[in-house]
Coordinates of C-alpha atoms in Angstrom, one line a residue:
M1 CA -26.7 -81.6 -6.3
L2 CA -25.3 -79.0 -8.7
A3 CA -26.8 -80.9 -11.6
S4 CA -30.2 -80.7 -10.1
L5 CA -30.0 -76.9 -10.4
R6 CA -29.7 -77.0 -14.2
K7 CA -32.5 -75.8 -16.4
E8 CA -33.5 -79.3 -17.7
H9 CA -34.6 -80.2 -14.2
I10 CA -36.8 -77.1 -13.7
V11 CA -38.9 -77.2 -16.9
A12 CA -42.5 -76.5 -16.0
G13 CA -45.6 -78.3 -17.4
D14 CA -48.0 -76.6 -19.7
E15 CA -50.5 -76.1 -16.9
F16 CA -47.9 -74.2 -14.8
N17 CA -49.1 -70.7 -13.8
R18 CA -46.5 -68.3 -15.3
W19 CA -47.4 -65.6 -12.7
K20 CA -45.6 -67.6 -10.0
V21 CA -42.2 -66.7 -11.6
P22 CA -42.2 -62.9 -11.3
P23 CA -42.3 -62.8 -7.5
A24 CA -39.0 -64.9 -7.3
S25 CA -37.4 -62.4 -9.8
I26 CA -38.6 -59.4 -7.8
A27 CA -37.3 -60.9 -4.5
I28 CA -33.8 -61.4 -5.9
H29 CA -33.7 -58.0 -7.5
L30 CA -35.0 -56.3 -4.3
C31 CA -32.0 -57.8 -2.5
I32 CA -29.3 -56.8 -5.0
G33 CA -31.1 -53.5 -5.8
S34 CA -30.1 -52.3 -2.3
V35 CA -26.8 -51.2 -4.1
Y36 CA -28.7 -48.1 -5.1
A37 CA -28.9 -47.1 -1.4
W38 CA -25.1 -47.2 -1.2
S39 CA -25.0 -43.4 -0.5
I40 CA -26.5 -44.3 3.0
F41 CA -23.1 -45.8 3.8
N42 CA -21.1 -42.8 2.7
P43 CA -21.4 -40.8 6.0
P44 CA -20.6 -43.8 8.4
L45 CA -17.7 -45.0 6.2
T46 CA -16.2 -41.5 5.9
R47 CA -16.5 -41.1 9.7
S48 CA -15.5 -44.6 10.7
L49 CA -12.9 -43.4 13.2
G50 CA -14.2 -39.9 14.0
V51 CA -17.8 -41.1 14.2
V52 CA -19.3 -37.6 14.6
A53 CA -17.0 -36.0 12.0
G54 CA -14.3 -37.1 9.6
A55 CA -10.9 -37.8 11.2
P56 CA -7.6 -37.4 9.2
E57 CA -7.3 -41.2 8.9
D58 CA -10.9 -41.7 7.8
W59 CA -11.6 -42.6 4.2
S60 CA -12.5 -39.7 1.9
L61 CA -15.9 -39.5 0.1
G62 CA -14.1 -40.0 -3.2
S63 CA -12.5 -43.3 -2.1
V64 CA -15.8 -44.6 -0.7
V65 CA -17.9 -43.7 -3.7
W66 CA -15.5 -45.8 -5.9
I67 CA -16.6 -49.0 -4.0
F68 CA -20.0 -48.5 -5.6
S69 CA -18.4 -47.9 -9.0
V70 CA -16.3 -51.1 -8.7
A71 CA -19.5 -53.1 -7.8
I72 CA -21.2 -51.8 -10.9
V73 CA -18.1 -52.6 -13.1
F74 CA -18.1 -56.2 -11.9
L75 CA -21.9 -56.3 -12.3
G76 CA -21.4 -55.6 -16.0
L77 CA -18.4 -57.9 -16.4
S78 CA -20.0 -60.9 -14.6
A79 CA -23.2 -60.4 -16.6
A80 CA -21.3 -60.4 -19.8
F81 CA -19.5 -63.7 -19.0
A82 CA -22.5 -65.3 -17.3
G83 CA -25.0 -64.5 -20.1
K84 CA -23.9 -67.5 -22.2
W85 CA -23.6 -69.7 -19.2
L86 CA -27.1 -68.7 -18.2
E87 CA -28.5 -70.0 -21.5
E88 CA -26.8 -73.3 -20.8
V89 CA -27.5 -73.9 -17.1
G90 CA -30.7 -71.9 -16.5
P91 CA -31.7 -69.3 -13.9
R92 CA -31.8 -71.4 -10.8
M93 CA -28.1 -72.3 -10.7
V94 CA -27.1 -68.7 -11.6
G95 CA -29.4 -67.4 -8.8
V96 CA -27.8 -69.7 -6.2
V97 CA -24.3 -68.5 -7.1
A98 CA -25.5 -64.9 -7.0
A99 CA -26.8 -65.5 -3.4
F100 CA -23.4 -66.7 -2.2
C101 CA -21.5 -63.8 -3.9
W102 CA -23.8 -61.0 -2.7
G103 CA -24.3 -62.2 0.8
G104 CA -20.6 -63.2 1.2
G105 CA -19.5 -59.8 -0.1
F106 CA -21.2 -58.1 2.8
L107 CA -19.6 -60.4 5.3
I108 CA -16.1 -59.7 3.9
S109 CA -16.8 -56.0 3.8
A110 CA -17.7 -56.1 7.5
V111 CA -14.3 -57.5 8.3
G112 CA -12.7 -54.7 6.2
I113 CA -14.6 -52.0 8.1
S114 CA -13.8 -53.6 11.5
T115 CA -10.0 -53.7 10.7
H116 CA -10.1 -50.4 8.8
Q117 CA -8.8 -52.1 5.6
L118 CA -10.5 -50.3 2.6
W119 CA -9.2 -52.9 0.2
L120 CA -11.3 -55.6 1.9
I121 CA -14.5 -53.6 1.3
Y122 CA -13.5 -53.2 -2.4
L123 CA -12.9 -57.0 -2.6
G124 CA -16.1 -57.9 -0.7
Y125 CA -18.7 -55.5 -1.8
G126 CA -17.0 -54.3 -5.0
V127 CA -15.6 -57.4 -6.6
I128 CA -17.4 -60.4 -5.1
G129 CA -20.6 -58.6 -4.3
G130 CA -20.5 -57.0 -7.8
C131 CA -20.4 -60.5 -9.4
G132 CA -23.4 -61.4 -7.3
L133 CA -25.1 -58.3 -8.7
G134 CA -24.5 -59.3 -12.3
L135 CA -25.5 -62.9 -11.8
G136 CA -28.6 -62.0 -9.9
Y137 CA -29.5 -59.3 -12.4
V138 CA -29.5 -61.4 -15.6
S139 CA -30.9 -64.6 -14.0
P140 CA -34.6 -63.8 -14.6
V141 CA -34.6 -61.6 -17.7
S142 CA -34.6 -64.1 -20.6
T143 CA -36.8 -66.5 -18.5
L144 CA -39.6 -63.9 -18.1
I145 CA -39.3 -62.8 -21.7
R146 CA -40.0 -66.5 -22.7
W147 CA -42.9 -66.8 -20.2
F148 CA -44.4 -63.5 -21.5
P149 CA -43.8 -63.3 -25.2
D150 CA -47.1 -61.4 -25.6
R151 CA -45.9 -58.6 -23.2
R152 CA -42.1 -58.3 -23.5
G153 CA -41.9 -54.8 -22.1
M154 CA -44.0 -55.6 -19.1
A155 CA -42.1 -58.8 -18.6
T156 CA -38.7 -57.1 -18.5
G157 CA -40.3 -54.4 -16.3
M158 CA -41.3 -57.0 -13.8
A159 CA -37.9 -58.7 -14.0
I160 CA -36.0 -55.5 -13.3
M161 CA -38.3 -53.3 -11.3
G162 CA -37.3 -55.0 -8.1
F163 CA -33.7 -53.8 -8.7
G164 CA -34.9 -50.2 -8.7
G165 CA -37.0 -50.8 -5.6
G166 CA -34.2 -52.4 -3.6
A167 CA -33.3 -49.1 -2.0
M168 CA -36.9 -48.5 -1.1
I169 CA -36.5 -51.3 1.5
G170 CA -32.7 -51.1 1.8
A171 CA -32.4 -47.4 2.6
P172 CA -34.7 -47.3 5.7
L173 CA -33.4 -50.7 6.8
K174 CA -29.8 -49.5 6.6
E175 CA -30.6 -46.3 8.4
Y176 CA -32.4 -48.2 11.2
L177 CA -29.5 -50.7 11.6
L178 CA -26.9 -48.0 11.6
K179 CA -28.7 -46.1 14.3
L180 CA -29.4 -49.3 16.3
F181 CA -25.7 -50.3 16.4
S182 CA -24.1 -46.9 16.6
V183 CA -22.2 -45.8 19.7
A184 CA -21.3 -42.1 20.5
P185 CA -17.6 -41.4 21.0
D186 CA -16.1 -40.0 24.2
Y187 CA -17.1 -36.3 24.7
L188 CA -14.5 -34.0 26.3
G189 CA -16.6 -30.8 26.4
K190 CA -17.0 -27.6 24.5
V191 CA -14.1 -26.0 22.6
D192 CA -13.5 -23.3 25.1
A193 CA -13.3 -25.8 27.9
V194 CA -10.7 -28.0 26.3
H195 CA -7.0 -27.1 25.5
L196 CA -6.4 -28.0 21.9
I197 CA -3.2 -27.9 19.9
T198 CA -2.8 -28.3 16.1
E199 CA 0.0 -30.5 14.7
G200 CA 0.3 -31.2 10.9
G201 CA -3.3 -30.1 10.5
R202 CA -4.6 -32.5 13.2
R203 CA -6.3 -31.4 16.4
L204 CA -5.0 -33.0 19.6
A205 CA -6.1 -32.8 23.3
E206 CA -4.8 -34.3 26.5
V207 CA -6.8 -37.2 27.7
G208 CA -5.7 -39.2 30.8
G209 CA -2.2 -37.8 30.6
A210 CA -1.7 -38.6 26.9
M211 CA -2.3 -36.6 23.8
K212 CA -5.2 -38.0 21.8
E213 CA -6.5 -37.1 18.4
V214 CA -9.9 -35.4 18.5
V215 CA -12.5 -33.9 16.1
V216 CA -14.3 -30.7 16.7
I217 CA -17.9 -30.1 15.6
G218 CA -20.1 -27.0 15.7
A219 CA -23.7 -26.6 16.6
A220 CA -24.8 -27.0 13.0
E221 CA -22.9 -30.3 12.6
A222 CA -24.2 -31.6 16.0
A223 CA -27.8 -31.0 14.9
K224 CA -27.3 -33.3 12.0
L225 CA -26.0 -36.3 14.0
A226 CA -27.9 -39.5 13.9
L227 CA -27.7 -39.7 17.6
P228 CA -28.3 -36.7 19.9
G229 CA -25.0 -34.9 20.5
Q230 CA -23.5 -31.7 21.6
E231 CA -21.1 -29.3 19.9
G232 CA -17.6 -29.6 21.1
V233 CA -14.7 -32.0 21.2
Y234 CA -14.8 -35.8 20.7
V235 CA -12.0 -38.4 20.9
V236 CA -11.2 -40.2 17.7
G237 CA -11.6 -44.0 17.7
T238 CA -13.8 -44.3 20.8
G239 CA -17.2 -44.8 19.2
S240 CA -18.9 -46.7 16.4
T241 CA -21.0 -45.8 13.4
G242 CA -22.6 -49.3 13.5
A243 CA -21.5 -50.1 10.0
V244 CA -19.8 -53.4 10.9
Q245 CA -22.9 -54.9 12.5
T246 CA -25.1 -53.5 9.7
F247 CA -23.1 -55.3 7.0
L248 CA -23.2 -58.6 8.9
V249 CA -26.9 -58.5 9.4
L250 CA -27.6 -57.5 5.8
G251 CA -25.2 -60.2 4.4
V252 CA -27.0 -63.0 6.2
G253 CA -30.5 -61.7 5.4
Y254 CA -29.9 -61.2 1.7
F255 CA -28.4 -64.7 1.4
V256 CA -31.4 -66.4 2.9
V257 CA -34.0 -64.5 0.8
M258 CA -32.0 -65.0 -2.5
M259 CA -31.7 -68.7 -1.9
I260 CA -35.4 -69.1 -1.4
A261 CA -36.2 -67.1 -4.5
A262 CA -33.6 -69.0 -6.7
F263 CA -35.2 -72.3 -5.9
S264 CA -38.6 -70.9 -7.0
Y265 CA -37.4 -70.3 -10.6
R266 CA -39.0 -72.5 -13.4
V267 CA -38.6 -72.3 -17.2
P268 CA -41.1 -73.1 -20.0
R269 CA -40.6 -75.9 -22.5
D270 CA -39.3 -75.1 -26.0
G271 CA -42.0 -73.8 -28.2
W272 CA -44.4 -72.9 -25.4
L273 CA -46.9 -70.1 -26.1
P274 CA -49.5 -68.5 -23.8
R275 CA -52.9 -70.0 -24.3
G276 CA -54.9 -68.1 -26.9
W277 CA -52.0 -65.9 -28.1
T278 CA -50.5 -65.9 -31.6
P279 CA -47.4 -63.9 -32.7
P280 CA -48.1 -60.7 -34.6
A281 CA -48.1 -60.8 -38.4
E282 CA -44.8 -60.1 -40.2
D283 CA -45.9 -56.7 -41.5
A284 CA -47.2 -55.5 -38.2
A285 CA -44.0 -56.6 -36.4
S286 CA -41.7 -54.9 -39.0
R287 CA -43.5 -51.5 -38.6
R288 CA -42.5 -51.5 -34.9
M289 CA -39.0 -52.8 -35.7
I290 CA -39.8 -56.1 -34.0
S291 CA -37.8 -58.9 -35.7
R292 CA -39.2 -62.5 -35.9
K293 CA -35.7 -63.7 -36.8
H294 CA -33.0 -64.6 -34.4
V295 CA -29.3 -63.5 -34.2
H296 CA -26.7 -65.7 -32.5
I297 CA -25.1 -64.2 -29.4
D298 CA -21.7 -64.1 -31.1
Q299 CA -23.0 -62.8 -34.4
A300 CA -24.7 -59.9 -32.5
L301 CA -21.3 -58.5 -31.7
K302 CA -20.7 -58.1 -35.4
T303 CA -23.6 -55.8 -36.0
P304 CA -23.6 -52.0 -35.7
Q305 CA -26.9 -52.2 -33.8
F306 CA -25.3 -53.8 -30.8
Y307 CA -22.8 -51.0 -30.4
L308 CA -25.3 -48.3 -30.9
M309 CA -27.5 -49.8 -28.3
W310 CA -24.5 -50.2 -26.1
L311 CA -23.9 -46.4 -26.3
V312 CA -27.6 -45.7 -25.8
L313 CA -27.6 -47.7 -22.5
C314 CA -24.2 -46.3 -21.5
T315 CA -25.2 -42.7 -21.9
N316 CA -28.5 -43.1 -20.1
V317 CA -26.9 -44.9 -17.2
T318 CA -23.9 -42.5 -17.0
A319 CA -26.2 -39.5 -16.5
G320 CA -28.0 -41.2 -13.6
I321 CA -25.6 -43.4 -11.9
G322 CA -23.2 -40.7 -10.7
V323 CA -26.0 -38.9 -9.0
L324 CA -27.3 -42.1 -7.4
G325 CA -24.0 -42.7 -5.7
V326 CA -24.0 -39.4 -3.9
A327 CA -27.8 -38.7 -3.8
K328 CA -28.0 -38.2 -0.1
T329 CA -24.9 -36.2 0.0
M330 CA -26.0 -34.0 -2.9
M331 CA -29.4 -33.2 -1.3
S332 CA -27.7 -32.3 2.0
E333 CA -25.1 -30.1 0.4
I334 CA -27.4 -28.2 -2.0
F335 CA -30.4 -27.7 0.4
G336 CA -29.1 -28.6 3.8
T337 CA -27.3 -25.3 4.2
T338 CA -30.0 -23.1 2.6
L339 CA -33.1 -24.8 4.1
P340 CA -31.8 -26.4 7.3
G341 CA -35.2 -26.4 8.9
I342 CA -36.5 -28.7 6.2
V343 CA -33.6 -30.6 4.8
D344 CA -32.0 -32.6 7.6
G345 CA -30.6 -36.1 7.8
A346 CA -34.0 -37.7 7.9
F347 CA -35.2 -35.7 4.9
A348 CA -32.1 -36.7 2.9
A349 CA -32.7 -40.4 3.8
T350 CA -36.3 -40.1 2.7
Y351 CA -35.1 -38.6 -0.5
V352 CA -33.0 -41.7 -1.1
L353 CA -36.1 -43.8 -0.4
M354 CA -38.1 -41.9 -2.9
I355 CA -35.4 -42.3 -5.5
S356 CA -35.9 -46.0 -5.1
V357 CA -39.7 -45.7 -5.4
F358 CA -39.5 -43.7 -8.6
N359 CA -36.7 -45.8 -10.0
M360 CA -38.8 -48.9 -9.4
T361 CA -42.1 -47.6 -10.7
G362 CA -40.3 -46.1 -13.7
R363 CA -39.0 -49.5 -14.7
F364 CA -42.4 -51.0 -14.8
I365 CA -44.3 -48.0 -16.3
W366 CA -41.9 -47.1 -19.0
A367 CA -41.3 -50.7 -20.0
S368 CA -45.0 -51.4 -20.2
L369 CA -45.6 -48.1 -22.1
S370 CA -42.9 -49.3 -24.6
D371 CA -45.2 -52.1 -25.6
Y372 CA -47.6 -49.5 -27.0
I373 CA -45.3 -46.7 -28.3
G374 CA -42.3 -48.8 -29.2
R375 CA -38.8 -49.1 -27.6
K376 CA -37.1 -46.5 -29.9
N377 CA -39.7 -43.8 -29.1
T378 CA -39.4 -44.6 -25.4
Y379 CA -35.7 -43.9 -25.5
Y380 CA -36.4 -40.6 -27.4
C381 CA -38.5 -39.6 -24.4
F382 CA -35.6 -40.5 -22.0
F383 CA -33.1 -38.3 -23.8
V384 CA -35.1 -35.3 -24.8
L385 CA -36.8 -34.9 -21.4
G386 CA -33.7 -35.8 -19.6
I387 CA -31.6 -33.1 -21.2
A388 CA -34.1 -30.5 -20.2
L389 CA -34.3 -31.7 -16.6
Y390 CA -30.6 -32.0 -16.0
L391 CA -30.2 -28.4 -17.2
S392 CA -32.9 -27.3 -14.7
I393 CA -31.0 -28.6 -11.6
P394 CA -28.2 -25.9 -11.7
Y395 CA -30.8 -23.3 -12.0
S396 CA -32.6 -24.5 -8.9
A397 CA -29.3 -24.8 -6.9
Q398 CA -28.2 -21.3 -7.9
A399 CA -31.6 -19.8 -7.1
V400 CA -31.9 -21.4 -3.7
S401 CA -28.4 -20.1 -2.7
V402 CA -29.6 -16.5 -3.4
T403 CA -33.2 -16.8 -2.3
P404 CA -33.8 -19.7 0.0
A405 CA -37.4 -20.9 -0.8
V406 CA -39.2 -24.2 -0.8
T407 CA -40.1 -23.6 -4.4
W408 CA -36.6 -24.4 -5.6
L409 CA -36.5 -27.5 -3.4
V410 CA -39.8 -28.7 -5.0
L411 CA -38.5 -28.0 -8.5
F412 CA -35.3 -29.9 -7.8
Y413 CA -37.1 -32.8 -6.1
A414 CA -39.6 -33.2 -9.0
A415 CA -36.9 -33.0 -11.7
S416 CA -34.7 -35.5 -10.0
M417 CA -37.5 -38.0 -9.5
I418 CA -38.6 -37.9 -13.2
I419 CA -34.9 -38.4 -14.1
F420 CA -34.8 -41.5 -11.9
T421 CA -38.0 -43.0 -13.5
M422 CA -36.3 -42.7 -16.9
Y423 CA -33.0 -44.0 -15.5
G424 CA -34.8 -47.1 -14.3
G425 CA -37.0 -47.2 -17.4
G426 CA -33.8 -47.4 -19.5
F427 CA -32.7 -50.6 -17.8
S428 CA -36.1 -52.3 -18.0
T429 CA -36.8 -51.3 -21.7
I430 CA -33.4 -52.4 -23.1
P431 CA -34.0 -56.2 -22.8
A432 CA -37.2 -55.8 -24.8
Y433 CA -35.4 -53.5 -27.3
L434 CA -32.8 -56.2 -27.7
A435 CA -35.4 -58.9 -28.2
D436 CA -37.1 -56.8 -30.8
V437 CA -33.9 -56.2 -32.7
F438 CA -32.0 -59.5 -32.3
G439 CA -34.9 -62.0 -31.5
T440 CA -35.5 -63.9 -28.3
K441 CA -33.4 -67.0 -28.7
Y442 CA -30.2 -65.5 -27.2
V443 CA -31.5 -62.4 -25.6
G444 CA -30.3 -63.3 -22.2
G445 CA -26.7 -63.7 -23.4
I446 CA -26.8 -60.6 -25.6
H447 CA -28.3 -58.6 -22.7
G448 CA -25.5 -59.8 -20.4
R449 CA -22.8 -58.6 -22.9
L450 CA -24.6 -55.3 -23.3
L451 CA -24.4 -54.7 -19.6
T452 CA -20.7 -53.9 -20.0
A453 CA -22.1 -50.5 -20.9
W454 CA -23.3 -50.4 -17.3
S455 CA -19.8 -51.2 -16.1
T456 CA -18.4 -48.4 -18.1
A457 CA -21.1 -46.0 -16.9
G458 CA -20.3 -47.1 -13.3
V459 CA -16.9 -45.6 -13.7
L460 CA -17.7 -42.6 -15.9
G461 CA -20.7 -41.3 -13.8
P462 CA -19.1 -41.3 -10.3
L463 CA -15.7 -40.1 -11.8
A464 CA -17.4 -37.2 -13.4
I465 CA -19.4 -36.2 -10.4
T466 CA -16.6 -36.6 -7.8
S467 CA -13.8 -35.0 -9.9
L468 CA -15.9 -32.1 -11.0
R469 CA -17.2 -31.6 -7.4
E470 CA -13.7 -31.8 -5.9
S471 CA -12.4 -29.3 -8.4
T472 CA -15.3 -26.9 -7.6
L473 CA -14.9 -27.4 -3.9
A474 CA -11.2 -26.6 -3.9
G475 CA -11.9 -23.3 -5.6
A476 CA -14.8 -22.5 -3.3
L477 CA -12.6 -23.2 -0.2
K478 CA -9.9 -20.8 -1.4
D479 CA -12.4 -18.1 -2.3
L480 CA -14.1 -18.4 1.1
A481 CA -10.8 -18.4 3.0
A482 CA -9.8 -15.2 1.2
K483 CA -12.9 -13.5 2.6
V484 CA -12.2 -14.6 6.2
D485 CA -10.3 -12.3 8.7
A486 CA -6.8 -13.8 9.1
A487 CA -6.8 -13.4 12.9
K488 CA -10.2 -15.1 13.2
F489 CA -8.9 -17.9 11.0
Q490 CA -5.8 -18.4 13.2
A491 CA -8.0 -18.4 16.4
T492 CA -10.4 -20.9 15.0
F493 CA -8.1 -23.4 13.4
G494 CA -4.8 -22.9 15.3
A495 CA -2.9 -22.2 12.1
G496 CA -2.6 -19.4 9.6
L497 CA -4.0 -19.0 6.1
D498 CA -0.7 -20.2 4.7
K499 CA -1.5 -23.6 6.0
L500 CA -4.9 -23.8 4.3
D501 CA -4.1 -26.8 2.0
E502 CA -2.7 -28.7 4.9
L503 CA -5.8 -28.0 7.0
V504 CA -8.2 -28.9 4.2
A505 CA -6.3 -32.2 3.6
A506 CA -6.7 -33.1 7.3
K507 CA -10.4 -32.2 7.2
T508 CA -9.9 -29.5 9.8
V509 CA -11.2 -26.8 7.4
T510 CA -14.5 -27.3 5.7
V511 CA -17.0 -25.0 3.9
A512 CA -19.3 -25.2 6.9
K513 CA -16.6 -24.1 9.4
L514 CA -15.4 -21.3 7.1
M515 CA -19.0 -20.1 6.7
A516 CA -19.3 -19.9 10.5
I517 CA -16.6 -17.2 10.6
A518 CA -17.2 -15.6 7.2
P519 CA -18.4 -12.0 7.0
A520 CA -22.2 -11.5 7.1
G521 CA -23.8 -11.8 3.6
T522 CA -21.3 -14.3 2.3
V523 CA -23.1 -16.7 -0.1
D524 CA -22.6 -20.3 0.7
P525 CA -21.0 -22.0 -2.3
T526 CA -22.1 -25.5 -1.3
P527 CA -25.4 -25.6 -3.4
S528 CA -23.4 -24.9 -6.6
L529 CA -20.9 -27.7 -6.2
Y530 CA -22.7 -29.9 -8.7
N531 CA -23.6 -27.4 -11.4
S532 CA -20.8 -28.3 -13.8
T533 CA -21.6 -32.0 -13.4
M534 CA -25.3 -31.5 -14.4
Y535 CA -24.2 -29.6 -17.6
T536 CA -21.9 -32.4 -18.5
M537 CA -24.6 -35.0 -18.0
A538 CA -26.9 -33.1 -20.3
G539 CA -24.2 -33.3 -23.0
V540 CA -23.8 -37.0 -22.5
L541 CA -27.6 -37.5 -23.1
V542 CA -27.2 -35.6 -26.4
V543 CA -24.8 -38.3 -27.6
G544 CA -27.4 -41.0 -26.6
L545 CA -30.1 -39.2 -28.5
V546 CA -28.1 -39.3 -31.7
C547 CA -27.2 -43.0 -31.2
N548 CA -30.8 -44.0 -30.7
A549 CA -31.8 -42.2 -33.9
L550 CA -29.3 -44.3 -35.9
I551 CA -30.6 -47.7 -34.8
R552 CA -32.1 -49.7 -37.8
P553 CA -33.3 -53.3 -38.2
V554 CA -30.5 -56.0 -38.4
A555 CA -29.4 -57.0 -41.9
A556 CA -30.6 -60.4 -43.0
R557 CA -27.0 -61.8 -43.4
H558 CA -26.7 -61.7 -39.6
H559 CA -29.8 -63.9 -39.0
M560 CA -29.4 -67.5 -37.9
A561 CA -29.3 -70.0 -40.8
E562 CA -32.6 -71.7 -39.8
D563 CA -34.4 -68.3 -40.0
L564 CA -33.2 -67.5 -43.5
P565 CA -35.4 -68.4 -46.5
A566 CA -34.4 -71.6 -48.2
R567 CA -32.5 -71.2 -51.5
P568 CA -34.0 -72.7 -54.6
A569 CA -32.5 -76.0 -55.6
R570 CA -30.1 -75.9 -58.5
H571 CA -30.5 -78.4 -61.4
A572 CA -27.5 -80.4 -62.5
A573 CA -27.5 -78.8 -65.9
E574 CA -27.0 -75.4 -64.3

């Protein structure tokens, strides 16, 4: 049965309609592209036990964000190893294996959430699911480039745009399932009606004659709950965020869709060309840096062009991927406190959805545009415009904290959406860029190896945004606590200011809770938590801009032997 999945068994006839292949590619990429909606899982996973608020034993945002990073790392690694295998066995077999890995990863993660074992989520979603991401990602790229040699940019745009649009379907679906399966924890009453004690930074209350761990939420936090709730005291471990059931449903659903799509893949015969199309003349191709020669997959690693393009992709992805992992959280933190009447949980979820929409459309539009302006010029647009937009975000965040106005929200929203079109466009344009520079014969394998840049960015981006945010947050908490009346602090948290670090570690003290007792006129530091990150990302894009400028055509010595001009025969006398 496995042999029947190989590419020699799925070669299409000359009369096959090539437009039947893109829907299968888009279907698989829509499934695996739901990884971009990972930030939807951040709140339920960081409140797995507390449900309405984080409990001391709940996972931190930093530990949860890294699951997304691990998945991206294994995406790149699996794509690098599978690229050559893809050229041997074809897209159908690779697509089937991807379905088992991606769907199975969700099921293993569900077990991890149910048993509160974080390592199982890393294994399921991060490692096994990440391998499914990489296999599913590369499976259609070289196939569509061969089906559409006349429109390489558009072909790779079609192949990859579904990945950017996965969150468009995944985000609302995940929100719906989480709300459907969630169960509110036991409510004990308002704070003044419950006797609370604090031990080691934890809040405890007597329930049924025994001391139980509890979490306390204020009116502002209660208003942000997915389910209607009241401010007050809730018992830890008595409710459910609905994450377990959501992972189970998604795992089964993605597996079914991906299997159907994988069996729809077909490949063209060797030498096939679209009816009525002839390749461009040599001089026209060279002017746009489009090579008609081919470079072997192993030889490509010996060229400086491969490593420059690796850096081009890595810098473009690093700048966007860290923001993607915490998109919903960032929107809520920057504008949820300053414009609470507009930016609530539903607004933030819609923001994630719109990221997916612009990510997806950017993949198709930018890749198609590159057919006309060239791949190198397209990347110039990404870097120059991206630098300006990343620098505008801290300005908007700072301005809204001083003068809350919808204008700053609109500016932030527009800047981030344009950034995500270019983030997606970078992914869809790079395969055509590779085909232009290295030829089409081994573009699938070369593309797979280049995706290790994505793996690297999957670590660098979230690491930068979480570490810089945590550093800024720690300083903001100390500054806020210094402004709060010591007696009021003691009455609110059951401990003195000397226990601040302990209370922060136990999640008893947060910015929101300190702002509730801070003196009037105190500026909320939350909107500025990401400023240093945005400046850093702008600097990263400068590096990518320089690398793109250095890319030149591959030297003739790297071309495959059959592509080189024949040497004149030597006479015996010579």
